[in-house]
PDB file of C-alpha atoms and ligand atoms in Angstrom:
ATOM      1  CA  MET A 102     -17.009 -35.823  32.694  1.00  0.00           C
ATOM      2  CA  LEU A 103     -17.888 -35.427  36.355  1.00  0.00           C
ATOM      3  CA  ASN A 104     -15.365 -38.030  37.563  1.00  0.00           C
ATOM      4  CA  PHE A 105     -12.850 -36.631  35.163  1.00  0.00           C
ATOM      5  CA  LEU A 106     -13.173 -33.231  36.804  1.00  0.00           C
ATOM      6  CA  LYS A 107     -12.873 -34.751  40.275  1.00  0.00           C
ATOM      7  CA  ARG A 108      -9.741 -36.714  39.469  1.00  0.00           C
ATOM      8  CA  THR A 109      -7.983 -33.738  37.980  1.00  0.00           C
ATOM      9  CA  ARG A 110      -8.791 -30.950  40.401  1.00  0.00           C
ATOM     10  CA  ASP A 111      -5.419 -31.330  42.151  1.00  0.00           C
ATOM     11  CA  SER A 112      -3.329 -32.244  39.132  1.00  0.00           C
ATOM     12  CA  LYS A 113      -0.981 -29.824  37.400  1.00  0.00           C
ATOM     13  CA  LYS A 114      -3.111 -29.883  34.288  1.00  0.00           C
ATOM     14  CA  SER A 115      -6.218 -28.629  36.077  1.00  0.00           C
ATOM     15  CA  SER A 116      -6.311 -25.413  34.048  1.00  0.00           C
ATOM     16  CA  ASP A 117      -6.347 -27.377  30.756  1.00  0.00           C
ATOM     17  CA  THR A 118      -9.067 -29.615  32.143  1.00  0.00           C
ATOM     18  CA  ALA A 119     -11.005 -26.548  33.171  1.00  0.00           C
ATOM     19  CA  ILE A 120     -10.923 -25.282  29.581  1.00  0.00           C
ATOM     20  CA  SER A 121     -12.376 -28.473  28.068  1.00  0.00           C
ATOM     21  CA  ALA A 122     -14.849 -28.836  30.946  1.00  0.00           C
ATOM     22  CA  LYS A 123     -15.885 -25.220  30.387  1.00  0.00           C
ATOM     23  CA  ASP A 124     -16.745 -25.941  26.734  1.00  0.00           C
ATOM     24  CA  ASP A 125     -18.852 -28.933  27.781  1.00  0.00           C
ATOM     25  CA  ILE A 126     -20.638 -26.958  30.474  1.00  0.00           C
ATOM     26  CA  MET A 127     -21.401 -24.121  28.069  1.00  0.00           C
ATOM     27  CA  LYS A 128     -23.390 -26.595  25.944  1.00  0.00           C
ATOM     28  CA  GLY A 129     -25.764 -27.138  28.877  1.00  0.00           C
ATOM     29  CA  THR A 130     -28.009 -24.798  30.857  1.00  0.00           C
ATOM     30  CA  ILE A 131     -25.962 -22.222  32.730  1.00  0.00           C
ATOM     31  CA  PRO A 132     -27.570 -21.210  36.045  1.00  0.00           C
ATOM     32  CA  SER A 133     -28.723 -17.589  35.641  1.00  0.00           C
ATOM     33  CA  HIS A 134     -28.043 -16.618  39.229  1.00  0.00           C
ATOM     34  CA  ILE A 135     -25.393 -18.248  41.418  1.00  0.00           C
ATOM     35  CA  ALA A 136     -24.973 -17.384  45.102  1.00  0.00           C
ATOM     36  CA  ILE A 137     -21.857 -18.286  47.080  1.00  0.00           C
ATOM     37  CA  ILE A 138     -21.102 -18.485  50.805  1.00  0.00           C
ATOM     38  CA  MET A 139     -17.329 -17.968  50.704  1.00  0.00           C
ATOM     39  CA  ASP A 140     -16.388 -19.832  53.869  1.00  0.00           C
ATOM     40  CA  GLY A 141     -13.048 -21.152  55.158  1.00  0.00           C
ATOM     41  CA  ASN A 142     -10.731 -18.155  54.813  1.00  0.00           C
ATOM     42  CA  GLY A 143      -9.765 -18.170  58.510  1.00  0.00           C
ATOM     43  CA  ARG A 144      -9.287 -21.938  58.502  1.00  0.00           C
ATOM     44  CA  TRP A 145      -7.085 -21.708  55.405  1.00  0.00           C
ATOM     45  CA  ALA A 146      -4.839 -19.221  57.229  1.00  0.00           C
ATOM     46  CA  ASN A 147      -4.779 -21.259  60.483  1.00  0.00           C
ATOM     47  CA  LYS A 148      -3.643 -24.332  58.566  1.00  0.00           C
ATOM     48  CA  ARG A 149      -0.649 -22.311  57.362  1.00  0.00           C
ATOM     49  CA  SER A 150      -0.010 -20.589  60.720  1.00  0.00           C
ATOM     50  CA  LEU A 151      -0.836 -17.280  59.070  1.00  0.00           C
ATOM     51  CA  PRO A 152      -3.044 -14.506  60.513  1.00  0.00           C
ATOM     52  CA  ARG A 153      -6.725 -14.815  59.533  1.00  0.00           C
ATOM     53  CA  MET A 154      -6.313 -11.657  57.463  1.00  0.00           C
ATOM     54  CA  ALA A 155      -4.035 -13.581  55.070  1.00  0.00           C
ATOM     55  CA  GLY A 156      -6.920 -15.955  54.378  1.00  0.00           C
ATOM     56  CA  HIS A 157      -9.343 -13.089  53.724  1.00  0.00           C
ATOM     57  CA  HIS A 158      -6.836 -11.491  51.389  1.00  0.00           C
ATOM     58  CA  GLU A 159      -6.276 -14.736  49.473  1.00  0.00           C
ATOM     59  CA  GLY A 160     -10.057 -15.170  49.304  1.00  0.00           C
ATOM     60  CA  MET A 161     -10.327 -11.799  47.606  1.00  0.00           C
ATOM     61  CA  LYS A 162      -8.191 -13.037  44.708  1.00  0.00           C
ATOM     62  CA  VAL A 163     -10.535 -15.996  44.315  1.00  0.00           C
ATOM     63  CA  VAL A 164     -13.459 -13.559  44.031  1.00  0.00           C
ATOM     64  CA  ARG A 165     -11.747 -12.013  41.009  1.00  0.00           C
ATOM     65  CA  LYS A 166     -11.071 -15.420  39.414  1.00  0.00           C
ATOM     66  CA  ILE A 167     -14.610 -16.757  39.877  1.00  0.00           C
ATOM     67  CA  THR A 168     -16.194 -13.477  38.763  1.00  0.00           C
ATOM     68  CA  LYS A 169     -14.175 -13.638  35.545  1.00  0.00           C
ATOM     69  CA  LEU A 170     -15.211 -17.240  34.876  1.00  0.00           C
ATOM     70  CA  ALA A 171     -18.884 -16.600  35.717  1.00  0.00           C
ATOM     71  CA  ASN A 172     -18.884 -13.676  33.291  1.00  0.00           C
ATOM     72  CA  GLU A 173     -17.313 -15.798  30.531  1.00  0.00           C
ATOM     73  CA  LEU A 174     -19.897 -18.537  31.098  1.00  0.00           C
ATOM     74  CA  GLY A 175     -22.723 -16.034  30.656  1.00  0.00           C
ATOM     75  CA  VAL A 176     -23.997 -16.203  34.231  1.00  0.00           C
ATOM     76  CA  GLN A 177     -26.396 -13.266  34.721  1.00  0.00           C
ATOM     77  CA  ALA A 178     -25.878 -12.678  38.437  1.00  0.00           C
ATOM     78  CA  LEU A 179     -23.310 -13.753  41.018  1.00  0.00           C
ATOM     79  CA  THR A 180     -24.191 -12.987  44.643  1.00  0.00           C
ATOM     80  CA  LEU A 181     -21.298 -13.294  47.107  1.00  0.00           C
ATOM     81  CA  TYR A 182     -21.720 -13.369  50.882  1.00  0.00           C
ATOM     82  CA  ALA A 183     -18.836 -11.078  51.865  1.00  0.00           C
ATOM     83  CA  PHE A 184     -19.894  -9.877  55.329  1.00  0.00           C
ATOM     84  CA  SER A 185     -22.808 -10.963  57.509  1.00  0.00           C
ATOM     85  CA  THR A 186     -24.563  -8.968  60.227  1.00  0.00           C
ATOM     86  CA  GLU A 187     -23.031 -11.544  62.632  1.00  0.00           C
ATOM     87  CA  ASN A 188     -19.471 -10.727  61.508  1.00  0.00           C
ATOM     88  CA  TRP A 189     -19.458  -7.524  63.636  1.00  0.00           C
ATOM     89  CA  LYS A 190     -18.864  -9.833  66.640  1.00  0.00           C
ATOM     90  CA  ARG A 191     -15.356 -10.647  65.376  1.00  0.00           C
ATOM     91  CA  PRO A 192     -12.296  -8.883  66.862  1.00  0.00           C
ATOM     92  CA  LYS A 193     -12.238  -5.190  65.890  1.00  0.00           C
ATOM     93  CA  ILE A 194      -8.869  -5.583  64.180  1.00  0.00           C
ATOM     94  CA  GLU A 195     -10.324  -8.262  61.880  1.00  0.00           C
ATOM     95  CA  VAL A 196     -13.478  -6.240  61.130  1.00  0.00           C
ATOM     96  CA  ASP A 197     -11.317  -3.189  60.338  1.00  0.00           C
ATOM     97  CA  PHE A 198      -9.223  -5.292  57.968  1.00  0.00           C
ATOM     98  CA  LEU A 199     -12.286  -6.764  56.249  1.00  0.00           C
ATOM     99  CA  MET A 200     -13.755  -3.301  55.748  1.00  0.00           C
ATOM    100  CA  LYS A 201     -10.657  -2.302  53.789  1.00  0.00           C
ATOM    101  CA  LEU A 202     -11.016  -5.210  51.342  1.00  0.00           C
ATOM    102  CA  PRO A 203     -13.695  -3.635  49.123  1.00  0.00           C
ATOM    103  CA  GLU A 204     -11.400  -0.639  48.542  1.00  0.00           C
ATOM    104  CA  GLU A 205      -8.411  -2.824  47.789  1.00  0.00           C
ATOM    105  CA  PHE A 206     -10.449  -5.111  45.550  1.00  0.00           C
ATOM    106  CA  LEU A 207     -11.879  -2.204  43.619  1.00  0.00           C
ATOM    107  CA  ALA A 208      -8.567  -0.306  43.393  1.00  0.00           C
ATOM    108  CA  THR A 209      -7.121  -3.410  41.744  1.00  0.00           C
ATOM    109  CA  TYR A 210     -10.016  -4.797  39.726  1.00  0.00           C
ATOM    110  CA  LEU A 211     -12.534  -2.036  39.000  1.00  0.00           C
ATOM    111  CA  PRO A 212     -10.911  -1.143  35.641  1.00  0.00           C
ATOM    112  CA  GLU A 213     -11.151  -4.799  34.627  1.00  0.00           C
ATOM    113  CA  LEU A 214     -14.801  -5.005  35.775  1.00  0.00           C
ATOM    114  CA  VAL A 215     -15.635  -1.884  33.761  1.00  0.00           C
ATOM    115  CA  GLU A 216     -13.859  -3.293  30.711  1.00  0.00           C
ATOM    116  CA  LYS A 217     -15.663  -6.650  31.059  1.00  0.00           C
ATOM    117  CA  ASN A 218     -19.068  -4.926  31.281  1.00  0.00           C
ATOM    118  CA  VAL A 219     -19.726  -6.168  34.859  1.00  0.00           C
ATOM    119  CA  GLN A 220     -22.285  -4.354  37.056  1.00  0.00           C
ATOM    120  CA  VAL A 221     -21.269  -4.050  40.720  1.00  0.00           C
ATOM    121  CA  ARG A 222     -24.117  -4.028  43.244  1.00  0.00           C
ATOM    122  CA  VAL A 223     -24.367  -4.308  47.010  1.00  0.00           C
ATOM    123  CA  MET A 224     -27.179  -5.614  49.200  1.00  0.00           C
ATOM    124  CA  GLY A 225     -27.285  -5.236  52.962  1.00  0.00           C
ATOM    125  CA  ASP A 226     -27.558  -2.506  55.547  1.00  0.00           C
ATOM    126  CA  LYS A 227     -25.108   0.051  54.180  1.00  0.00           C
ATOM    127  CA  ASP A 228     -25.668   2.509  57.064  1.00  0.00           C
ATOM    128  CA  ARG A 229     -23.318   0.671  59.431  1.00  0.00           C
ATOM    129  CA  LEU A 230     -20.436   0.449  56.965  1.00  0.00           C
ATOM    130  CA  PRO A 231     -17.438   2.757  57.525  1.00  0.00           C
ATOM    131  CA  ARG A 232     -17.466   5.853  55.320  1.00  0.00           C
ATOM    132  CA  HIS A 233     -14.314   4.806  53.443  1.00  0.00           C
ATOM    133  CA  THR A 234     -15.851   1.421  52.569  1.00  0.00           C
ATOM    134  CA  LEU A 235     -19.153   2.918  51.514  1.00  0.00           C
ATOM    135  CA  SER A 236     -17.615   5.569  49.274  1.00  0.00           C
ATOM    136  CA  ALA A 237     -15.447   2.993  47.449  1.00  0.00           C
ATOM    137  CA  VAL A 238     -18.466   0.746  46.972  1.00  0.00           C
ATOM    138  CA  ASN A 239     -20.733   3.582  45.839  1.00  0.00           C
ATOM    139  CA  LYS A 240     -18.149   4.728  43.315  1.00  0.00           C
ATOM    140  CA  ALA A 241     -17.973   1.210  41.837  1.00  0.00           C
ATOM    141  CA  ILE A 242     -21.772   0.921  41.703  1.00  0.00           C
ATOM    142  CA  LYS A 243     -21.987   4.273  39.907  1.00  0.00           C
ATOM    143  CA  GLU A 244     -19.160   3.549  37.472  1.00  0.00           C
ATOM    144  CA  THR A 245     -20.693   0.230  36.437  1.00  0.00           C
ATOM    145  CA  GLU A 246     -24.443   0.975  36.591  1.00  0.00           C
ATOM    146  CA  LYS A 247     -24.777   1.375  32.805  1.00  0.00           C
ATOM    147  CA  ASN A 248     -23.031  -1.946  32.152  1.00  0.00           C
ATOM    148  CA  THR A 249     -25.115  -4.812  30.816  1.00  0.00           C
ATOM    149  CA  GLY A 250     -22.998  -7.906  31.623  1.00  0.00           C
ATOM    150  CA  LEU A 251     -22.713  -9.993  34.780  1.00  0.00           C
ATOM    151  CA  ILE A 252     -24.295  -8.517  37.912  1.00  0.00           C
ATOM    152  CA  LEU A 253     -21.701  -8.909  40.680  1.00  0.00           C
ATOM    153  CA  ASN A 254     -23.808  -8.551  43.809  1.00  0.00           C
ATOM    154  CA  PHE A 255     -21.948  -8.360  47.129  1.00  0.00           C
ATOM    155  CA  ALA A 256     -23.905  -9.123  50.310  1.00  0.00           C
ATOM    156  CA  LEU A 257     -22.319  -6.670  52.762  1.00  0.00           C
ATOM    157  CA  ASN A 258     -23.656  -6.412  56.300  1.00  0.00           C
ATOM    158  CA  TYR A 259     -26.467  -8.655  55.132  1.00  0.00           C
ATOM    159  CA  GLY A 260     -28.754 -10.907  57.165  1.00  0.00           C
ATOM    160  CA  SER A 261     -31.815 -12.607  55.743  1.00  0.00           C
ATOM    161  CA  ARG A 262     -34.167 -12.425  58.747  1.00  0.00           C
ATOM    162  CA  THR A 263     -33.466  -8.695  59.104  1.00  0.00           C
ATOM    163  CA  GLU A 264     -34.106  -8.314  55.369  1.00  0.00           C
ATOM    164  CA  ILE A 265     -37.483 -10.072  55.692  1.00  0.00           C
ATOM    165  CA  ILE A 266     -38.495  -8.000  58.737  1.00  0.00           C
ATOM    166  CA  GLN A 267     -37.534  -4.804  56.934  1.00  0.00           C
ATOM    167  CA  ALA A 268     -39.637  -5.877  53.945  1.00  0.00           C
ATOM    168  CA  ILE A 269     -42.638  -6.623  56.184  1.00  0.00           C
ATOM    169  CA  LYS A 270     -42.353  -3.218  57.868  1.00  0.00           C
ATOM    170  CA  LYS A 271     -42.313  -1.472  54.481  1.00  0.00           C
ATOM    171  CA  ILE A 272     -45.298  -3.519  53.324  1.00  0.00           C
ATOM    172  CA  ALA A 273     -47.215  -2.647  56.514  1.00  0.00           C
ATOM    173  CA  ASP A 274     -46.316   1.024  56.021  1.00  0.00           C
ATOM    174  CA  ASP A 275     -47.476   1.023  52.406  1.00  0.00           C
ATOM    175  CA  ALA A 276     -50.686  -0.787  53.370  1.00  0.00           C
ATOM    176  CA  LYS A 277     -51.371   1.798  56.077  1.00  0.00           C
ATOM    177  CA  GLU A 278     -50.901   4.575  53.517  1.00  0.00           C
ATOM    178  CA  HIS A 279     -53.191   2.757  51.074  1.00  0.00           C
ATOM    179  CA  LYS A 280     -50.380   2.289  48.513  1.00  0.00           C
ATOM    180  CA  LEU A 281     -51.023  -1.428  48.798  1.00  0.00           C
ATOM    181  CA  ASN A 282     -54.051  -3.592  49.525  1.00  0.00           C
ATOM    182  CA  ILE A 283     -53.597  -6.348  52.120  1.00  0.00           C
ATOM    183  CA  ASP A 284     -55.385  -8.798  49.769  1.00  0.00           C
ATOM    184  CA  GLN A 285     -52.787  -8.020  47.107  1.00  0.00           C
ATOM    185  CA  ILE A 286     -49.874  -9.235  49.227  1.00  0.00           C
ATOM    186  CA  ASP A 287     -48.477 -12.382  47.662  1.00  0.00           C
ATOM    187  CA  GLU A 288     -45.071 -13.978  47.062  1.00  0.00           C
ATOM    188  CA  SER A 289     -44.232 -11.631  44.238  1.00  0.00           C
ATOM    189  CA  VAL A 290     -45.090  -8.551  46.345  1.00  0.00           C
ATOM    190  CA  LEU A 291     -42.898  -9.719  49.227  1.00  0.00           C
ATOM    191  CA  SER A 292     -40.084 -10.496  46.739  1.00  0.00           C
ATOM    192  CA  ASP A 293     -40.285  -6.923  45.455  1.00  0.00           C
ATOM    193  CA  TYR A 294     -39.698  -5.552  48.963  1.00  0.00           C
ATOM    194  CA  LEU A 295     -36.584  -7.654  49.581  1.00  0.00           C
ATOM    195  CA  MET A 296     -33.039  -6.374  48.913  1.00  0.00           C
ATOM    196  CA  THR A 297     -32.781  -8.645  45.879  1.00  0.00           C
ATOM    197  CA  ASN A 298     -35.887  -7.085  44.267  1.00  0.00           C
ATOM    198  CA  ALA A 299     -34.399  -6.716  40.776  1.00  0.00           C
ATOM    199  CA  LEU A 300     -32.723 -10.122  40.773  1.00  0.00           C
ATOM    200  CA  GLN A 301     -34.331 -13.469  40.128  1.00  0.00           C
ATOM    201  CA  ASP A 302     -33.925 -16.141  42.799  1.00  0.00           C
ATOM    202  CA  PRO A 303     -30.602 -18.038  42.712  1.00  0.00           C
ATOM    203  CA  ASP A 304     -30.602 -21.282  40.719  1.00  0.00           C
ATOM    204  CA  LEU A 305     -27.526 -22.568  42.505  1.00  0.00           C
ATOM    205  CA  LEU A 306     -26.041 -21.956  45.964  1.00  0.00           C
ATOM    206  CA  ILE A 307     -22.430 -22.906  46.617  1.00  0.00           C
ATOM    207  CA  ARG A 308     -21.006 -23.087  50.137  1.00  0.00           C
ATOM    208  CA  THR A 309     -17.340 -23.867  50.676  1.00  0.00           C
ATOM    209  CA  SER A 310     -15.450 -25.216  53.685  1.00  0.00           C
ATOM    210  CA  GLY A 311     -17.654 -28.130  54.731  1.00  0.00           C
ATOM    211  CA  GLU A 312     -20.434 -26.390  56.668  1.00  0.00           C
ATOM    212  CA  ILE A 313     -23.849 -27.667  55.590  1.00  0.00           C
ATOM    213  CA  ARG A 314     -26.138 -24.793  56.563  1.00  0.00           C
ATOM    214  CA  LEU A 315     -27.506 -21.499  55.234  1.00  0.00           C
ATOM    215  CA  SER A 316     -26.401 -19.232  58.110  1.00  0.00           C
ATOM    216  CA  ASN A 317     -29.160 -16.654  57.569  1.00  0.00           C
ATOM    217  CA  PHE A 318     -28.330 -16.166  53.881  1.00  0.00           C
ATOM    218  CA  MET A 319     -31.145 -15.435  51.379  1.00  0.00           C
ATOM    219  CA  LEU A 320     -33.658 -17.664  53.204  1.00  0.00           C
ATOM    220  CA  TRP A 321     -36.653 -16.545  51.112  1.00  0.00           C
ATOM    221  CA  GLN A 322     -34.783 -16.511  47.798  1.00  0.00           C
ATOM    222  CA  LEU A 323     -33.272 -19.996  48.229  1.00  0.00           C
ATOM    223  CA  ALA A 324     -36.640 -21.779  48.535  1.00  0.00           C
ATOM    224  CA  TYR A 325     -36.188 -23.735  45.253  1.00  0.00           C
ATOM    225  CA  THR A 326     -32.429 -23.352  44.779  1.00  0.00           C
ATOM    226  CA  GLU A 327     -30.111 -26.303  44.180  1.00  0.00           C
ATOM    227  CA  LEU A 328     -27.651 -26.452  47.094  1.00  0.00           C
ATOM    228  CA  TRP A 329     -24.033 -27.520  46.523  1.00  0.00           C
ATOM    229  CA  PHE A 330     -21.502 -28.002  49.315  1.00  0.00           C
ATOM    230  CA  THR A 331     -17.781 -28.680  49.188  1.00  0.00           C
ATOM    231  CA  ASP A 332     -15.043 -29.224  51.782  1.00  0.00           C
ATOM    232  CA  VAL A 333     -12.690 -27.041  49.712  1.00  0.00           C
ATOM    233  CA  LEU A 334     -11.788 -23.850  51.602  1.00  0.00           C
ATOM    234  CA  TRP A 335     -12.622 -20.620  49.747  1.00  0.00           C
ATOM    235  CA  PRO A 336      -8.984 -19.545  49.179  1.00  0.00           C
ATOM    236  CA  ASP A 337      -8.352 -22.996  47.604  1.00  0.00           C
ATOM    237  CA  PHE A 338     -11.493 -22.829  45.433  1.00  0.00           C
ATOM    238  CA  LYS A 339     -10.493 -23.188  41.769  1.00  0.00           C
ATOM    239  CA  GLU A 340     -12.172 -22.749  38.398  1.00  0.00           C
ATOM    240  CA  VAL A 341     -12.612 -26.553  38.215  1.00  0.00           C
ATOM    241  CA  ASP A 342     -14.553 -26.497  41.486  1.00  0.00           C
ATOM    242  CA  PHE A 343     -16.919 -23.853  40.141  1.00  0.00           C
ATOM    243  CA  LEU A 344     -17.335 -25.829  36.918  1.00  0.00           C
ATOM    244  CA  GLN A 345     -17.950 -28.996  38.955  1.00  0.00           C
ATOM    245  CA  ALA A 346     -20.735 -27.260  40.874  1.00  0.00           C
ATOM    246  CA  ILE A 347     -22.360 -26.187  37.598  1.00  0.00           C
ATOM    247  CA  ALA A 348     -21.864 -29.643  36.054  1.00  0.00           C
ATOM    248  CA  ASP A 349     -23.594 -31.214  39.070  1.00  0.00           C
ATOM    249  CA  TYR A 350     -26.374 -28.635  38.791  1.00  0.00           C
ATOM    250  CA  GLN A 351     -26.842 -29.564  35.138  1.00  0.00           C
ATOM    251  CA  GLN A 352     -27.217 -33.234  36.124  1.00  0.00           C
ATOM    252  CA  ARG A 353     -29.926 -32.590  38.682  1.00  0.00           C
ATOM    253  CA  GLY A 354     -33.553 -32.602  37.638  1.00  0.00           C
ATOM    254  CA  ARG A 355     -35.292 -29.402  38.611  1.00  0.00           C
ATOM    255  CA  ARG A 356     -38.906 -30.282  39.321  1.00  0.00           C
ATOM    256  CA  PHE A 357     -40.127 -27.427  41.559  1.00  0.00           C
ATOM    257  CA  GLY A 358     -42.075 -29.948  43.650  1.00  0.00           C
ATOM    258  CA  GLY A 359     -43.902 -31.291  40.584  1.00  0.00           C
ATOM    259  CA  ILE A 360     -43.394 -34.715  38.994  1.00  0.00           C
TER     260      ILE A 360
HETATM  261  C1  V0D B 523     -13.231 -11.632  52.827  1.00  0.00           C
HETATM  262  C2  V0D B 523     -13.734 -13.943  50.944  1.00  0.00           C
HETATM  263  C3  V0D B 523     -14.259  -8.660  48.014  1.00  0.00           C
HETATM  264  C4  V0D B 523     -14.705 -13.573  52.026  1.00  0.00           C
HETATM  265  C5  V0D B 523     -13.518 -12.856  49.936  1.00  0.00           C
HETATM  266  C6  V0D B 523     -16.184  -6.238  53.668  1.00  0.00           C
HETATM  267  C7  V0D B 523     -14.246 -12.688  53.148  1.00  0.00           C
HETATM  268  C8  V0D B 523     -12.689 -11.716  50.453  1.00  0.00           C
HETATM  269  C9  V0D B 523     -15.077  -7.736  48.640  1.00  0.00           C
HETATM  270  C10 V0D B 523     -15.817  -6.648  48.015  1.00  0.00           C
HETATM  271  C11 V0D B 523     -14.121  -9.839  51.329  1.00  0.00           C
HETATM  272  C12 V0D B 523     -16.990  -6.151  48.560  1.00  0.00           C
HETATM  273  C13 V0D B 523     -17.699  -5.124  47.954  1.00  0.00           C
HETATM  274  C14 V0D B 523     -17.240  -4.607  46.772  1.00  0.00           C
HETATM  275  C15 V0D B 523     -16.085  -5.074  46.198  1.00  0.00           C
HETATM  276  C16 V0D B 523     -15.372  -6.091  46.812  1.00  0.00           C
HETATM  277  C17 V0D B 523     -15.088  -8.119  49.989  1.00  0.00           C
HETATM  278  C18 V0D B 523     -15.563  -8.164  52.246  1.00  0.00           C
HETATM  279  C19 V0D B 523     -14.797  -9.279  52.406  1.00  0.00           C
HETATM  280  C20 V0D B 523     -16.276  -7.642  53.439  1.00  0.00           C
HETATM  281  F1  V0D B 523     -17.936  -3.619  46.163  1.00  0.00           F
HETATM  282  N1  V0D B 523     -13.800  -9.541  48.878  1.00  0.00           N
HETATM  283  N2  V0D B 523     -14.288  -9.225  50.110  1.00  0.00           N
HETATM  284  N3  V0D B 523     -15.727  -7.579  51.034  1.00  0.00           N
HETATM  285  N4  V0D B 523     -13.354 -10.988  51.519  1.00  0.00           N
END
């Protein structure tokens, strides 16, 4: 089935293949939490002599497609790296464009997310986000907070080392105020102070566009996660690619360092 998926990813029938592959995958263990580094949007645009913005915009449509599939597969949480703390260094015009994408995405897809029982969440430092971005995001969080289906968790202005430092500061604060005993601090306590506190650690990390690194994404949470890399650029990422990642995950033995 794995080779079958590979051979057909570029063929015209790839959507039919995706349907039969989907049935097969649903018989196996579906990763509860999948995290994705959606890389290659700028490169996709460059290849077509389009402005980088065109790649970001195309990437947004892929977010909708993969969210829909993840929800149908019964994935519990999908965390998407949408904007890193490093991304502020990009040209202002590009940052301004990116900060309009949550509004556009939600204006188009929020009704569908509500209907499909999806819960929108955001992790990251929200304070630095423009007001217009934040209000669109907050509205979506509020409108979907009672939903019980897929958790669609956007990492927005997120960086893992900052997240860990922030957690340590809060722990130190709580210890100083005797809300917490230093002897009590363990992995589960630190986990509770991270931005992902309510979510379990990802079972599967996907990174597109050929870069083989974590780039300061969920460093603590990815300790035992299966990592899956592809050269496919995010705007070209198809349902079959997502299914392939899950199929590969299902083939791997998860031993947690045991035997
Ligand atoms: C651009 C590829 C959806 C990656 C996907 C502000 C880069 C498209 C959102 C989004 C971005 C975020 C929050 C939310 C709803 C939607 C998004 C950004 C970039 C950065 F509540 N796509 N998307 N946000 N891109």
